PDB file of C-alpha atoms in Angstrom:
ATOM      1  CA  MET A  25      74.612 156.982 166.150  1.00  0.00           C
ATOM      2  CA  THR A  26      71.267 157.705 167.623  1.00  0.00           C
ATOM      3  CA  HIS A  27      72.472 161.455 167.486  1.00  0.00           C
ATOM      4  CA  SER A  28      73.127 160.879 163.589  1.00  0.00           C
ATOM      5  CA  ALA A  29      69.662 159.703 163.414  1.00  0.00           C
ATOM      6  CA  SER A  30      68.105 162.774 165.748  1.00  0.00           C
ATOM      7  CA  GLY A  31      69.810 165.374 163.306  1.00  0.00           C
ATOM      8  CA  ARG A  32      68.291 163.868 160.115  1.00  0.00           C
ATOM      9  CA  GLN A  33      64.878 163.716 161.615  1.00  0.00           C
ATOM     10  CA  GLN A  34      65.700 167.239 162.553  1.00  0.00           C
ATOM     11  CA  VAL A  35      66.482 167.943 159.030  1.00  0.00           C
ATOM     12  CA  ILE A  36      63.635 165.813 157.451  1.00  0.00           C
ATOM     13  CA  LYS A  37      61.342 168.389 159.813  1.00  0.00           C
ATOM     14  CA  ILE A  38      62.935 171.651 158.784  1.00  0.00           C
ATOM     15  CA  MET A  39      62.629 169.987 155.146  1.00  0.00           C
ATOM     16  CA  LEU A  40      59.011 169.475 155.227  1.00  0.00           C
ATOM     17  CA  GLY A  41      57.857 172.635 156.746  1.00  0.00           C
ATOM     18  CA  CYS A  42      59.367 174.455 154.064  1.00  0.00           C
ATOM     19  CA  LEU A  43      57.735 172.398 151.378  1.00  0.00           C
ATOM     20  CA  LEU A  44      54.563 173.269 153.630  1.00  0.00           C
ATOM     21  CA  TRP A  45      55.356 176.590 153.516  1.00  0.00           C
ATOM     22  CA  ILE A  46      55.589 176.806 149.780  1.00  0.00           C
ATOM     23  CA  ALA A  47      52.204 174.570 149.000  1.00  0.00           C
ATOM     24  CA  ALA A  48      50.740 176.889 151.379  1.00  0.00           C
ATOM     25  CA  PHE A  49      52.186 179.755 149.201  1.00  0.00           C
ATOM     26  CA  GLU A  50      51.418 178.826 145.935  1.00  0.00           C
ATOM     27  CA  VAL A  51      47.644 178.166 147.315  1.00  0.00           C
ATOM     28  CA  SER A  52      47.848 181.745 148.130  1.00  0.00           C
ATOM     29  CA  ALA A  53      49.146 183.118 144.967  1.00  0.00           C
ATOM     30  CA  ALA A  54      46.745 180.705 143.313  1.00  0.00           C
ATOM     31  CA  GLY A  55      43.507 181.696 145.026  1.00  0.00           C
ATOM     32  CA  TYR A  56      44.474 185.436 144.514  1.00  0.00           C
ATOM     33  CA  PRO A  57      42.533 187.240 144.435  1.00  0.00           C
ATOM     34  CA  GLU A  58      40.182 186.216 147.150  1.00  0.00           C
ATOM     35  CA  ARG A  59      38.513 190.189 148.038  1.00  0.00           C
ATOM     36  CA  PRO A  60      38.647 193.435 146.254  1.00  0.00           C
ATOM     37  CA  ILE A  61      41.742 195.700 145.569  1.00  0.00           C
ATOM     38  CA  ARG A  62      42.523 198.840 145.977  1.00  0.00           C
ATOM     39  CA  LEU A  63      44.194 201.151 143.330  1.00  0.00           C
ATOM     40  CA  VAL A  64      45.174 204.292 145.520  1.00  0.00           C
ATOM     41  CA  VAL A  65      45.617 207.460 143.195  1.00  0.00           C
ATOM     42  CA  GLY A  66      47.715 210.480 144.636  1.00  0.00           C
ATOM     43  CA  PHE A  67      45.453 213.125 142.766  1.00  0.00           C
ATOM     44  CA  PRO A  68      41.772 214.322 142.976  1.00  0.00           C
ATOM     45  CA  PRO A  69      39.197 212.940 140.841  1.00  0.00           C
ATOM     46  CA  GLY A  70      38.984 214.527 137.527  1.00  0.00           C
ATOM     47  CA  GLY A  71      42.482 214.780 136.230  1.00  0.00           C
ATOM     48  CA  GLY A  72      44.737 213.152 134.553  1.00  0.00           C
ATOM     49  CA  ALA A  73      45.986 210.350 136.713  1.00  0.00           C
ATOM     50  CA  ASP A  74      42.421 209.368 137.878  1.00  0.00           C
ATOM     51  CA  LEU A  75      41.230 209.045 134.443  1.00  0.00           C
ATOM     52  CA  VAL A  76      43.997 206.694 133.714  1.00  0.00           C
ATOM     53  CA  ALA A  77      43.463 205.008 137.292  1.00  0.00           C
ATOM     54  CA  ARG A  78      40.063 204.545 137.000  1.00  0.00           C
ATOM     55  CA  HIS A  79      40.426 202.961 133.339  1.00  0.00           C
ATOM     56  CA  VAL A  80      43.021 200.578 134.526  1.00  0.00           C
ATOM     57  CA  ALA A  81      40.511 199.519 137.838  1.00  0.00           C
ATOM     58  CA  LEU A  82      37.878 198.466 135.436  1.00  0.00           C
ATOM     59  CA  ASN A  83      40.398 196.648 132.837  1.00  0.00           C
ATOM     60  CA  LEU A  84      41.935 194.791 135.762  1.00  0.00           C
ATOM     61  CA  SER A  85      38.897 194.046 137.264  1.00  0.00           C
ATOM     62  CA  GLN A  86      37.396 192.735 134.636  1.00  0.00           C
ATOM     63  CA  SER A  87      41.174 190.442 134.101  1.00  0.00           C
ATOM     64  CA  LEU A  88      41.170 189.255 137.801  1.00  0.00           C
ATOM     65  CA  GLY A  89      37.192 188.724 138.104  1.00  0.00           C
ATOM     66  CA  THR A  90      36.924 191.125 141.276  1.00  0.00           C
ATOM     67  CA  ALA A  91      36.227 194.310 142.354  1.00  0.00           C
ATOM     68  CA  VAL A  92      39.538 197.072 141.778  1.00  0.00           C
ATOM     69  CA  VAL A  93      38.489 200.219 143.928  1.00  0.00           C
ATOM     70  CA  VAL A  94      40.114 203.492 143.020  1.00  0.00           C
ATOM     71  CA  ASP A  95      40.728 205.360 145.985  1.00  0.00           C
ATOM     72  CA  ASN A  96      41.958 208.519 145.877  1.00  0.00           C
ATOM     73  CA  LYS A  97      44.485 210.344 148.262  1.00  0.00           C
ATOM     74  CA  PRO A  98      45.127 213.579 146.942  1.00  0.00           C
ATOM     75  CA  GLY A  99      48.108 215.976 148.168  1.00  0.00           C
ATOM     76  CA  ALA A 100      51.601 216.901 148.207  1.00  0.00           C
ATOM     77  CA  ASN A 101      52.488 215.889 144.625  1.00  0.00           C
ATOM     78  CA  GLY A 102      50.754 212.257 145.216  1.00  0.00           C
ATOM     79  CA  THR A 103      53.332 211.415 147.999  1.00  0.00           C
ATOM     80  CA  ILE A 104      50.589 211.111 150.708  1.00  0.00           C
ATOM     81  CA  ALA A 105      49.410 208.117 148.139  1.00  0.00           C
ATOM     82  CA  ALA A 106      52.701 206.421 147.757  1.00  0.00           C
ATOM     83  CA  ALA A 107      53.789 206.945 151.235  1.00  0.00           C
ATOM     84  CA  GLU A 108      50.680 204.586 152.089  1.00  0.00           C
ATOM     85  CA  VAL A 109      51.209 202.448 149.741  1.00  0.00           C
ATOM     86  CA  ALA A 110      55.048 201.931 150.363  1.00  0.00           C
ATOM     87  CA  ARG A 111      53.736 201.041 154.101  1.00  0.00           C
ATOM     88  CA  ALA A 112      50.932 198.432 153.028  1.00  0.00           C
ATOM     89  CA  PRO A 113      51.586 194.603 153.064  1.00  0.00           C
ATOM     90  CA  ALA A 114      53.010 192.991 150.139  1.00  0.00           C
ATOM     91  CA  ASP A 115      49.949 190.804 149.956  1.00  0.00           C
ATOM     92  CA  GLY A 116      48.802 192.420 146.345  1.00  0.00           C
ATOM     93  CA  TYR A 117      45.587 193.839 147.655  1.00  0.00           C
ATOM     94  CA  THR A 118      46.792 197.415 147.855  1.00  0.00           C
ATOM     95  CA  LEU A 119      48.541 198.799 144.627  1.00  0.00           C
ATOM     96  CA  LEU A 120      49.338 202.317 143.797  1.00  0.00           C
ATOM     97  CA  LEU A 121      48.834 204.402 140.334  1.00  0.00           C
ATOM     98  CA  GLY A 122      52.377 205.669 140.553  1.00  0.00           C
ATOM     99  CA  VAL A 123      53.334 209.236 138.317  1.00  0.00           C
ATOM    100  CA  THR A 124      56.600 210.716 137.848  1.00  0.00           C
ATOM    101  CA  ALA A 125      55.778 213.277 140.353  1.00  0.00           C
ATOM    102  CA  SER A 126      55.165 210.926 142.841  1.00  0.00           C
ATOM    103  CA  GLN A 127      58.082 208.610 141.837  1.00  0.00           C
ATOM    104  CA  ILE A 128      60.537 210.781 140.708  1.00  0.00           C
ATOM    105  CA  ILE A 129      60.247 214.654 140.931  1.00  0.00           C
ATOM    106  CA  SER A 130      59.179 214.658 144.848  1.00  0.00           C
ATOM    107  CA  PRO A 131      61.770 212.100 146.324  1.00  0.00           C
ATOM    108  CA  ILE A 132      64.520 213.967 143.822  1.00  0.00           C
ATOM    109  CA  LEU A 133      63.586 217.590 145.939  1.00  0.00           C
ATOM    110  CA  SER A 134      63.140 216.291 149.237  1.00  0.00           C
ATOM    111  CA  VAL A 135      65.172 214.229 151.582  1.00  0.00           C
ATOM    112  CA  LYS A 136      61.768 214.385 154.035  1.00  0.00           C
ATOM    113  CA  THR A 137      60.039 212.299 151.345  1.00  0.00           C
ATOM    114  CA  PRO A 138      58.738 209.451 153.346  1.00  0.00           C
ATOM    115  CA  TYR A 139      60.064 206.578 151.051  1.00  0.00           C
ATOM    116  CA  ASP A 140      62.586 205.569 148.471  1.00  0.00           C
ATOM    117  CA  PRO A 141      60.939 205.136 145.349  1.00  0.00           C
ATOM    118  CA  LEU A 142      63.147 202.297 144.343  1.00  0.00           C
ATOM    119  CA  ARG A 143      63.505 200.631 147.758  1.00  0.00           C
ATOM    120  CA  ASP A 144      60.112 201.180 148.777  1.00  0.00           C
ATOM    121  CA  PHE A 145      58.468 199.596 145.981  1.00  0.00           C
ATOM    122  CA  THR A 146      57.939 196.680 143.555  1.00  0.00           C
ATOM    123  CA  PRO A 147      57.167 197.886 140.221  1.00  0.00           C
ATOM    124  CA  ILE A 148      54.559 196.084 138.364  1.00  0.00           C
ATOM    125  CA  THR A 149      54.302 197.629 134.718  1.00  0.00           C
ATOM    126  CA  ALA A 150      54.156 201.392 133.713  1.00  0.00           C
ATOM    127  CA  VAL A 151      50.856 201.597 131.898  1.00  0.00           C
ATOM    128  CA  GLY A 152      51.578 204.546 129.596  1.00  0.00           C
ATOM    129  CA  PHE A 153      52.616 207.975 129.137  1.00  0.00           C
ATOM    130  CA  THR A 154      51.101 211.169 127.998  1.00  0.00           C
ATOM    131  CA  PRO A 155      52.912 214.760 126.905  1.00  0.00           C
ATOM    132  CA  LEU A 156      52.187 217.696 128.494  1.00  0.00           C
ATOM    133  CA  VAL A 157      50.687 220.629 126.321  1.00  0.00           C
ATOM    134  CA  LEU A 158      50.893 224.054 126.754  1.00  0.00           C
ATOM    135  CA  VAL A 159      47.471 225.734 127.013  1.00  0.00           C
ATOM    136  CA  VAL A 160      46.941 229.172 127.480  1.00  0.00           C
ATOM    137  CA  ASN A 161      43.516 231.491 128.275  1.00  0.00           C
ATOM    138  CA  THR A 162      41.662 231.935 124.753  1.00  0.00           C
ATOM    139  CA  LYS A 163      41.557 235.766 125.336  1.00  0.00           C
ATOM    140  CA  LEU A 164      45.517 235.670 125.240  1.00  0.00           C
ATOM    141  CA  PRO A 165      46.868 237.384 121.927  1.00  0.00           C
ATOM    142  CA  VAL A 166      49.069 234.261 120.917  1.00  0.00           C
ATOM    143  CA  LYS A 167      48.354 231.244 118.900  1.00  0.00           C
ATOM    144  CA  THR A 168      51.918 229.920 118.925  1.00  0.00           C
ATOM    145  CA  VAL A 169      54.976 229.149 121.366  1.00  0.00           C
ATOM    146  CA  ALA A 170      57.208 231.748 119.440  1.00  0.00           C
ATOM    147  CA  GLU A 171      54.136 234.574 120.020  1.00  0.00           C
ATOM    148  CA  PHE A 172      54.008 233.067 123.493  1.00  0.00           C
ATOM    149  CA  ILE A 173      57.547 233.996 124.117  1.00  0.00           C
ATOM    150  CA  SER A 174      57.472 237.120 122.677  1.00  0.00           C
ATOM    151  CA  TYR A 175      54.640 238.191 124.418  1.00  0.00           C
ATOM    152  CA  VAL A 176      56.211 237.176 127.613  1.00  0.00           C
ATOM    153  CA  GLY A 177      59.420 238.944 127.075  1.00  0.00           C
ATOM    154  CA  SER A 178      56.990 242.183 126.249  1.00  0.00           C
ATOM    155  CA  SER A 179      55.195 242.251 128.829  1.00  0.00           C
ATOM    156  CA  LYS A 180      55.502 244.955 131.270  1.00  0.00           C
ATOM    157  CA  GLU A 181      53.647 242.786 134.164  1.00  0.00           C
ATOM    158  CA  SER A 182      54.818 238.594 134.918  1.00  0.00           C
ATOM    159  CA  VAL A 183      52.957 236.063 132.553  1.00  0.00           C
ATOM    160  CA  THR A 184      51.896 233.390 134.788  1.00  0.00           C
ATOM    161  CA  TYR A 185      51.534 229.664 134.674  1.00  0.00           C
ATOM    162  CA  GLY A 186      49.707 227.414 136.486  1.00  0.00           C
ATOM    163  CA  SER A 187      50.914 223.931 138.171  1.00  0.00           C
ATOM    164  CA  ALA A 188      49.156 221.248 139.959  1.00  0.00           C
ATOM    165  CA  GLY A 189      51.658 221.742 142.723  1.00  0.00           C
ATOM    166  CA  THR A 190      55.467 222.535 143.196  1.00  0.00           C
ATOM    167  CA  GLY A 191      57.739 219.993 142.009  1.00  0.00           C
ATOM    168  CA  ASN A 192      54.693 218.727 140.065  1.00  0.00           C
ATOM    169  CA  ILE A 193      55.384 217.728 136.337  1.00  0.00           C
ATOM    170  CA  THR A 194      53.626 220.253 135.630  1.00  0.00           C
ATOM    171  CA  HIS A 195      55.956 222.491 137.435  1.00  0.00           C
ATOM    172  CA  MET A 196      58.793 221.185 135.904  1.00  0.00           C
ATOM    173  CA  ALA A 197      58.120 221.070 132.618  1.00  0.00           C
ATOM    174  CA  GLY A 198      57.467 224.895 133.165  1.00  0.00           C
ATOM    175  CA  GLU A 199      61.158 225.481 134.589  1.00  0.00           C
ATOM    176  CA  LEU A 200      62.654 223.441 131.904  1.00  0.00           C
ATOM    177  CA  PHE A 201      60.372 225.767 129.585  1.00  0.00           C
ATOM    178  CA  VAL A 202      61.746 228.975 130.861  1.00  0.00           C
ATOM    179  CA  GLN A 203      65.579 226.786 131.016  1.00  0.00           C
ATOM    180  CA  SER A 204      65.389 226.477 127.238  1.00  0.00           C
ATOM    181  CA  THR A 205      63.623 229.703 126.358  1.00  0.00           C
ATOM    182  CA  ASN A 206      65.013 231.988 128.787  1.00  0.00           C
ATOM    183  CA  ALA A 207      61.110 233.380 129.693  1.00  0.00           C
ATOM    184  CA  THR A 208      62.323 234.600 133.073  1.00  0.00           C
ATOM    185  CA  LYS A 209      59.269 236.455 133.369  1.00  0.00           C
ATOM    186  CA  LEU A 210      57.223 233.566 133.275  1.00  0.00           C
ATOM    187  CA  ARG A 211      56.165 233.370 136.964  1.00  0.00           C
ATOM    188  CA  HIS A 212      55.109 229.771 138.226  1.00  0.00           C
ATOM    189  CA  ILE A 213      51.400 229.893 140.757  1.00  0.00           C
ATOM    190  CA  PRO A 214      51.408 226.427 142.471  1.00  0.00           C
ATOM    191  CA  TYR A 215      47.657 225.251 143.052  1.00  0.00           C
ATOM    192  CA  LYS A 216      46.782 221.841 144.913  1.00  0.00           C
ATOM    193  CA  GLY A 217      45.373 220.217 141.785  1.00  0.00           C
ATOM    194  CA  SER A 218      45.232 220.331 138.000  1.00  0.00           C
ATOM    195  CA  ASN A 219      41.182 221.107 137.891  1.00  0.00           C
ATOM    196  CA  GLN A 220      41.437 224.397 140.225  1.00  0.00           C
ATOM    197  CA  VAL A 221      44.482 225.351 137.531  1.00  0.00           C
ATOM    198  CA  ILE A 222      41.999 225.329 134.651  1.00  0.00           C
ATOM    199  CA  SER A 223      39.166 226.481 136.252  1.00  0.00           C
ATOM    200  CA  ASP A 224      41.482 229.875 136.809  1.00  0.00           C
ATOM    201  CA  LEU A 225      43.030 229.809 133.568  1.00  0.00           C
ATOM    202  CA  ILE A 226      39.315 229.277 131.910  1.00  0.00           C
ATOM    203  CA  GLY A 227      38.413 232.516 134.024  1.00  0.00           C
ATOM    204  CA  GLY A 228      41.506 234.434 133.108  1.00  0.00           C
ATOM    205  CA  HIS A 229      43.141 234.318 136.922  1.00  0.00           C
ATOM    206  CA  VAL A 230      46.165 232.402 135.531  1.00  0.00           C
ATOM    207  CA  ASP A 231      47.716 233.146 131.986  1.00  0.00           C
ATOM    208  CA  ALA A 232      49.066 229.808 130.807  1.00  0.00           C
ATOM    209  CA  TYR A 233      49.375 225.742 132.178  1.00  0.00           C
ATOM    210  CA  PHE A 234      51.847 222.988 131.294  1.00  0.00           C
ATOM    211  CA  ASP A 235      49.036 220.416 131.537  1.00  0.00           C
ATOM    212  CA  THR A 236      48.838 216.517 130.784  1.00  0.00           C
ATOM    213  CA  VAL A 237      46.841 215.661 127.567  1.00  0.00           C
ATOM    214  CA  PRO A 238      43.928 213.709 129.384  1.00  0.00           C
ATOM    215  CA  SER A 239      43.369 216.539 131.795  1.00  0.00           C
ATOM    216  CA  SER A 240      43.457 219.436 129.268  1.00  0.00           C
ATOM    217  CA  LEU A 241      41.768 217.179 126.047  1.00  0.00           C
ATOM    218  CA  PRO A 242      38.250 218.013 126.775  1.00  0.00           C
ATOM    219  CA  PHE A 243      38.556 222.044 127.373  1.00  0.00           C
ATOM    220  CA  ILE A 244      40.661 221.943 124.271  1.00  0.00           C
ATOM    221  CA  GLN A 245      38.084 220.313 122.353  1.00  0.00           C
ATOM    222  CA  SER A 246      35.184 222.697 123.678  1.00  0.00           C
ATOM    223  CA  GLY A 247      37.509 225.623 122.477  1.00  0.00           C
ATOM    224  CA  GLN A 248      37.737 227.106 126.308  1.00  0.00           C
ATOM    225  CA  LEU A 249      41.140 226.499 126.311  1.00  0.00           C
ATOM    226  CA  ARG A 250      43.768 227.418 123.573  1.00  0.00           C
ATOM    227  CA  ALA A 251      46.779 224.457 123.132  1.00  0.00           C
ATOM    228  CA  LEU A 252      49.952 226.117 121.926  1.00  0.00           C
ATOM    229  CA  ALA A 253      52.335 223.029 121.870  1.00  0.00           C
ATOM    230  CA  VAL A 254      52.152 219.149 123.027  1.00  0.00           C
ATOM    231  CA  THR A 255      56.023 218.158 125.012  1.00  0.00           C
ATOM    232  CA  SER A 256      56.643 214.748 123.864  1.00  0.00           C
ATOM    233  CA  ARG A 257      58.908 214.323 120.446  1.00  0.00           C
ATOM    234  CA  GLU A 258      56.513 213.598 118.397  1.00  0.00           C
ATOM    235  CA  ARG A 259      52.349 215.224 118.264  1.00  0.00           C
ATOM    236  CA  SER A 260      49.983 213.324 120.255  1.00  0.00           C
ATOM    237  CA  SER A 261      47.306 211.053 118.391  1.00  0.00           C
ATOM    238  CA  ALA A 262      44.648 212.867 120.725  1.00  0.00           C
ATOM    239  CA  LEU A 263      45.782 216.338 119.492  1.00  0.00           C
ATOM    240  CA  PRO A 264      47.465 215.522 115.907  1.00  0.00           C
ATOM    241  CA  ASN A 265      47.152 219.403 114.482  1.00  0.00           C
ATOM    242  CA  VAL A 266      48.912 220.570 117.452  1.00  0.00           C
ATOM    243  CA  ALA A 267      52.462 221.241 116.995  1.00  0.00           C
ATOM    244  CA  THR A 268      55.361 219.855 119.401  1.00  0.00           C
ATOM    245  CA  MET A 269      57.687 221.940 120.859  1.00  0.00           C
ATOM    246  CA  GLN A 270      60.434 221.125 119.052  1.00  0.00           C
ATOM    247  CA  GLU A 271      58.744 221.367 115.592  1.00  0.00           C
ATOM    248  CA  SER A 272      57.739 225.605 117.177  1.00  0.00           C
ATOM    249  CA  GLY A 273      61.248 226.153 117.652  1.00  0.00           C
ATOM    250  CA  VAL A 274      62.415 225.241 121.055  1.00  0.00           C
ATOM    251  CA  ALA A 275      65.095 222.502 120.578  1.00  0.00           C
ATOM    252  CA  LYS A 276      65.421 219.328 122.583  1.00  0.00           C
ATOM    253  CA  TYR A 277      62.739 220.276 124.676  1.00  0.00           C
ATOM    254  CA  GLN A 278      60.926 216.921 125.490  1.00  0.00           C
ATOM    255  CA  ALA A 279      59.099 216.433 129.188  1.00  0.00           C
ATOM    256  CA  THR A 280      56.362 213.487 129.211  1.00  0.00           C
ATOM    257  CA  THR A 281      54.814 211.736 132.153  1.00  0.00           C
ATOM    258  CA  TRP A 282      54.371 207.969 132.817  1.00  0.00           C
ATOM    259  CA  PHE A 283      51.534 206.055 134.671  1.00  0.00           C
ATOM    260  CA  GLY A 284      52.917 202.865 136.223  1.00  0.00           C
ATOM    261  CA  VAL A 285      50.891 200.618 138.764  1.00  0.00           C
ATOM    262  CA  LEU A 286      53.211 199.543 141.572  1.00  0.00           C
ATOM    263  CA  ALA A 287      53.025 197.592 144.676  1.00  0.00           C
ATOM    264  CA  PRO A 288      54.556 197.943 148.310  1.00  0.00           C
ATOM    265  CA  ALA A 289      58.076 196.417 148.494  1.00  0.00           C
ATOM    266  CA  LYS A 290      58.913 192.598 148.241  1.00  0.00           C
ATOM    267  CA  LEU A 291      55.678 191.519 146.828  1.00  0.00           C
ATOM    268  CA  SER A 292      56.729 188.018 145.568  1.00  0.00           C
ATOM    269  CA  ALA A 293      57.777 187.378 142.145  1.00  0.00           C
ATOM    270  CA  GLU A 294      54.192 185.445 141.245  1.00  0.00           C
ATOM    271  CA  LEU A 295      51.998 187.682 142.326  1.00  0.00           C
ATOM    272  CA  THR A 296      53.700 190.435 140.552  1.00  0.00           C
ATOM    273  CA  GLU A 297      53.988 188.247 137.132  1.00  0.00           C
ATOM    274  CA  ARG A 298      50.494 187.773 137.911  1.00  0.00           C
ATOM    275  CA  LEU A 299      48.954 191.632 138.035  1.00  0.00           C
ATOM    276  CA  TYR A 300      51.848 191.752 135.198  1.00  0.00           C
ATOM    277  CA  GLU A 301      50.017 189.118 132.852  1.00  0.00           C
ATOM    278  CA  ALA A 302      46.560 190.548 134.031  1.00  0.00           C
ATOM    279  CA  LEU A 303      47.280 194.205 132.545  1.00  0.00           C
ATOM    280  CA  ARG A 304      49.125 193.236 130.037  1.00  0.00           C
ATOM    281  CA  SER A 305      45.948 191.163 128.870  1.00  0.00           C
ATOM    282  CA  SER A 306      43.496 193.285 129.502  1.00  0.00           C
ATOM    283  CA  LEU A 307      44.730 196.738 128.418  1.00  0.00           C
ATOM    284  CA  GLY A 308      46.694 195.399 125.574  1.00  0.00           C
ATOM    285  CA  THR A 309      43.507 194.774 123.544  1.00  0.00           C
ATOM    286  CA  PRO A 310      42.808 197.640 120.942  1.00  0.00           C
ATOM    287  CA  GLU A 311      39.771 198.645 122.716  1.00  0.00           C
ATOM    288  CA  ALA A 312      41.678 199.843 125.581  1.00  0.00           C
ATOM    289  CA  ARG A 313      45.104 200.867 123.447  1.00  0.00           C
ATOM    290  CA  GLN A 314      42.028 203.124 121.796  1.00  0.00           C
ATOM    291  CA  SER A 315      40.589 204.243 124.550  1.00  0.00           C
ATOM    292  CA  LEU A 316      43.534 205.309 126.209  1.00  0.00           C
ATOM    293  CA  ALA A 317      44.687 206.921 122.848  1.00  0.00           C
ATOM    294  CA  ALA A 318      41.705 208.946 122.887  1.00  0.00           C
ATOM    295  CA  ARG A 319      42.565 210.547 126.526  1.00  0.00           C
ATOM    296  CA  GLY A 320      45.824 211.501 125.378  1.00  0.00           C
ATOM    297  CA  VAL A 321      47.938 208.320 126.624  1.00  0.00           C
ATOM    298  CA  GLU A 322      50.142 206.043 124.664  1.00  0.00           C
ATOM    299  CA  LEU A 323      50.432 202.846 125.845  1.00  0.00           C
ATOM    300  CA  ILE A 324      53.716 200.931 127.322  1.00  0.00           C
ATOM    301  CA  LEU A 325      52.961 197.928 129.804  1.00  0.00           C
ATOM    302  CA  ASP A 326      56.475 197.114 129.793  1.00  0.00           C
ATOM    303  CA  THR A 327      57.963 194.391 132.263  1.00  0.00           C
ATOM    304  CA  SER A 328      58.812 194.752 136.095  1.00  0.00           C
ATOM    305  CA  THR A 329      62.359 194.938 135.155  1.00  0.00           C
ATOM    306  CA  HIS A 330      62.364 196.950 132.459  1.00  0.00           C
ATOM    307  CA  PHE A 331      60.320 199.485 134.350  1.00  0.00           C
ATOM    308  CA  ARG A 332      62.578 199.790 137.235  1.00  0.00           C
ATOM    309  CA  SER A 333      65.246 200.221 135.087  1.00  0.00           C
ATOM    310  CA  GLU A 334      63.166 203.442 133.571  1.00  0.00           C
ATOM    311  CA  ILE A 335      62.424 204.699 136.790  1.00  0.00           C
ATOM    312  CA  GLU A 336      66.413 205.149 137.307  1.00  0.00           C
ATOM    313  CA  ALA A 337      67.129 206.762 134.195  1.00  0.00           C
ATOM    314  CA  ASP A 338      64.170 209.135 134.788  1.00  0.00           C
ATOM    315  CA  LEU A 339      65.815 209.938 138.306  1.00  0.00           C
ATOM    316  CA  ALA A 340      68.823 210.832 136.856  1.00  0.00           C
ATOM    317  CA  ARG A 341      67.772 212.760 134.225  1.00  0.00           C
ATOM    318  CA  TRP A 342      65.009 215.002 136.255  1.00  0.00           C
ATOM    319  CA  ARG A 343      67.526 215.389 139.277  1.00  0.00           C
ATOM    320  CA  ASP A 344      69.980 217.688 136.233  1.00  0.00           C
ATOM    321  CA  VAL A 345      66.612 219.941 135.615  1.00  0.00           C
ATOM    322  CA  THR A 346      65.790 220.388 139.031  1.00  0.00           C
ATOM    323  CA  SER A 347      69.620 221.270 139.982  1.00  0.00           C
ATOM    324  CA  LYS A 348      69.926 224.007 137.583  1.00  0.00           C
ATOM    325  CA  ALA A 349      66.163 225.358 138.555  1.00  0.00           C
ATOM    326  CA  LYS A 350      67.159 225.441 142.270  1.00  0.00           C
ATOM    327  CA  ILE A 351      63.991 223.925 143.513  1.00  0.00           C
ATOM    328  CA  SER A 352      63.517 222.299 146.720  1.00  0.00           C
ATOM    329  CA  LEU A 353      60.819 221.291 148.702  1.00  0.00           C
ATOM    330  CA  ASP A 354      62.901 221.380 152.068  1.00  0.00           C
TER     331      ASP A 354
END
């Protein structure tokens, strides 16, 4: 009898402890955020990912009522930044502006990637996507994709295209173009960031670039670069007069890149939902939507569950492309 009473007291103590832990957790979630949030982006300032990160940070900051600081950690196709976030505490104060390059391409191309894109992150929401755009040096004697393919085929020397790094989406779009058009004389030149490619493209040191729309848009608008085609199924609202690859005769060609907010694995459901709602409410306004569209980014804002399923589908699709191209970072 005494043993039974003692046992009941022990059970009651455990239950009270659990209730106190849950209450403390709820208070913690309710009080979030209590300090600035860091949004890590794996690319240098000025590129497409950085532009989106700063837009997200501004809107999220206004929605949550705390500073959201963009922290650029460029290198290795965004994997340095992603690895840092994967190792961070799952407390909602360290977030990643993930992109196709860091969350899809790099893990496919290298078994040495220091994280698993599904196991090591909590997807919050896909913010949006952007097509890429094939841009060329204005002195290149081509104005259409067909003329570019013909120019590549007839050139005595290799025609070069730059990328923001081996395995970057800007590289993969080029490889998909080669596979789709048999433009085998098109030679890849990897750089360490978008700004360097654009500088050399304008200077005539490289011939072409499959760039993200936000990155190249100002240079297209100023006439420093010539846009031949966008890589999405439909035309970009930021470049309505530029044809798609499919309209240009490259059947079934499609290559877009997404931008999404992710946290370290095992972020609580409460904080995941809090961040999703903050992003949805702040970025879903007509003003924010138009601001992103003007930069060439089409808004998505899907749920954490749907975002995860899209990551899984993307991994399967790009694994097929990279396998055919026989590209590996190992």
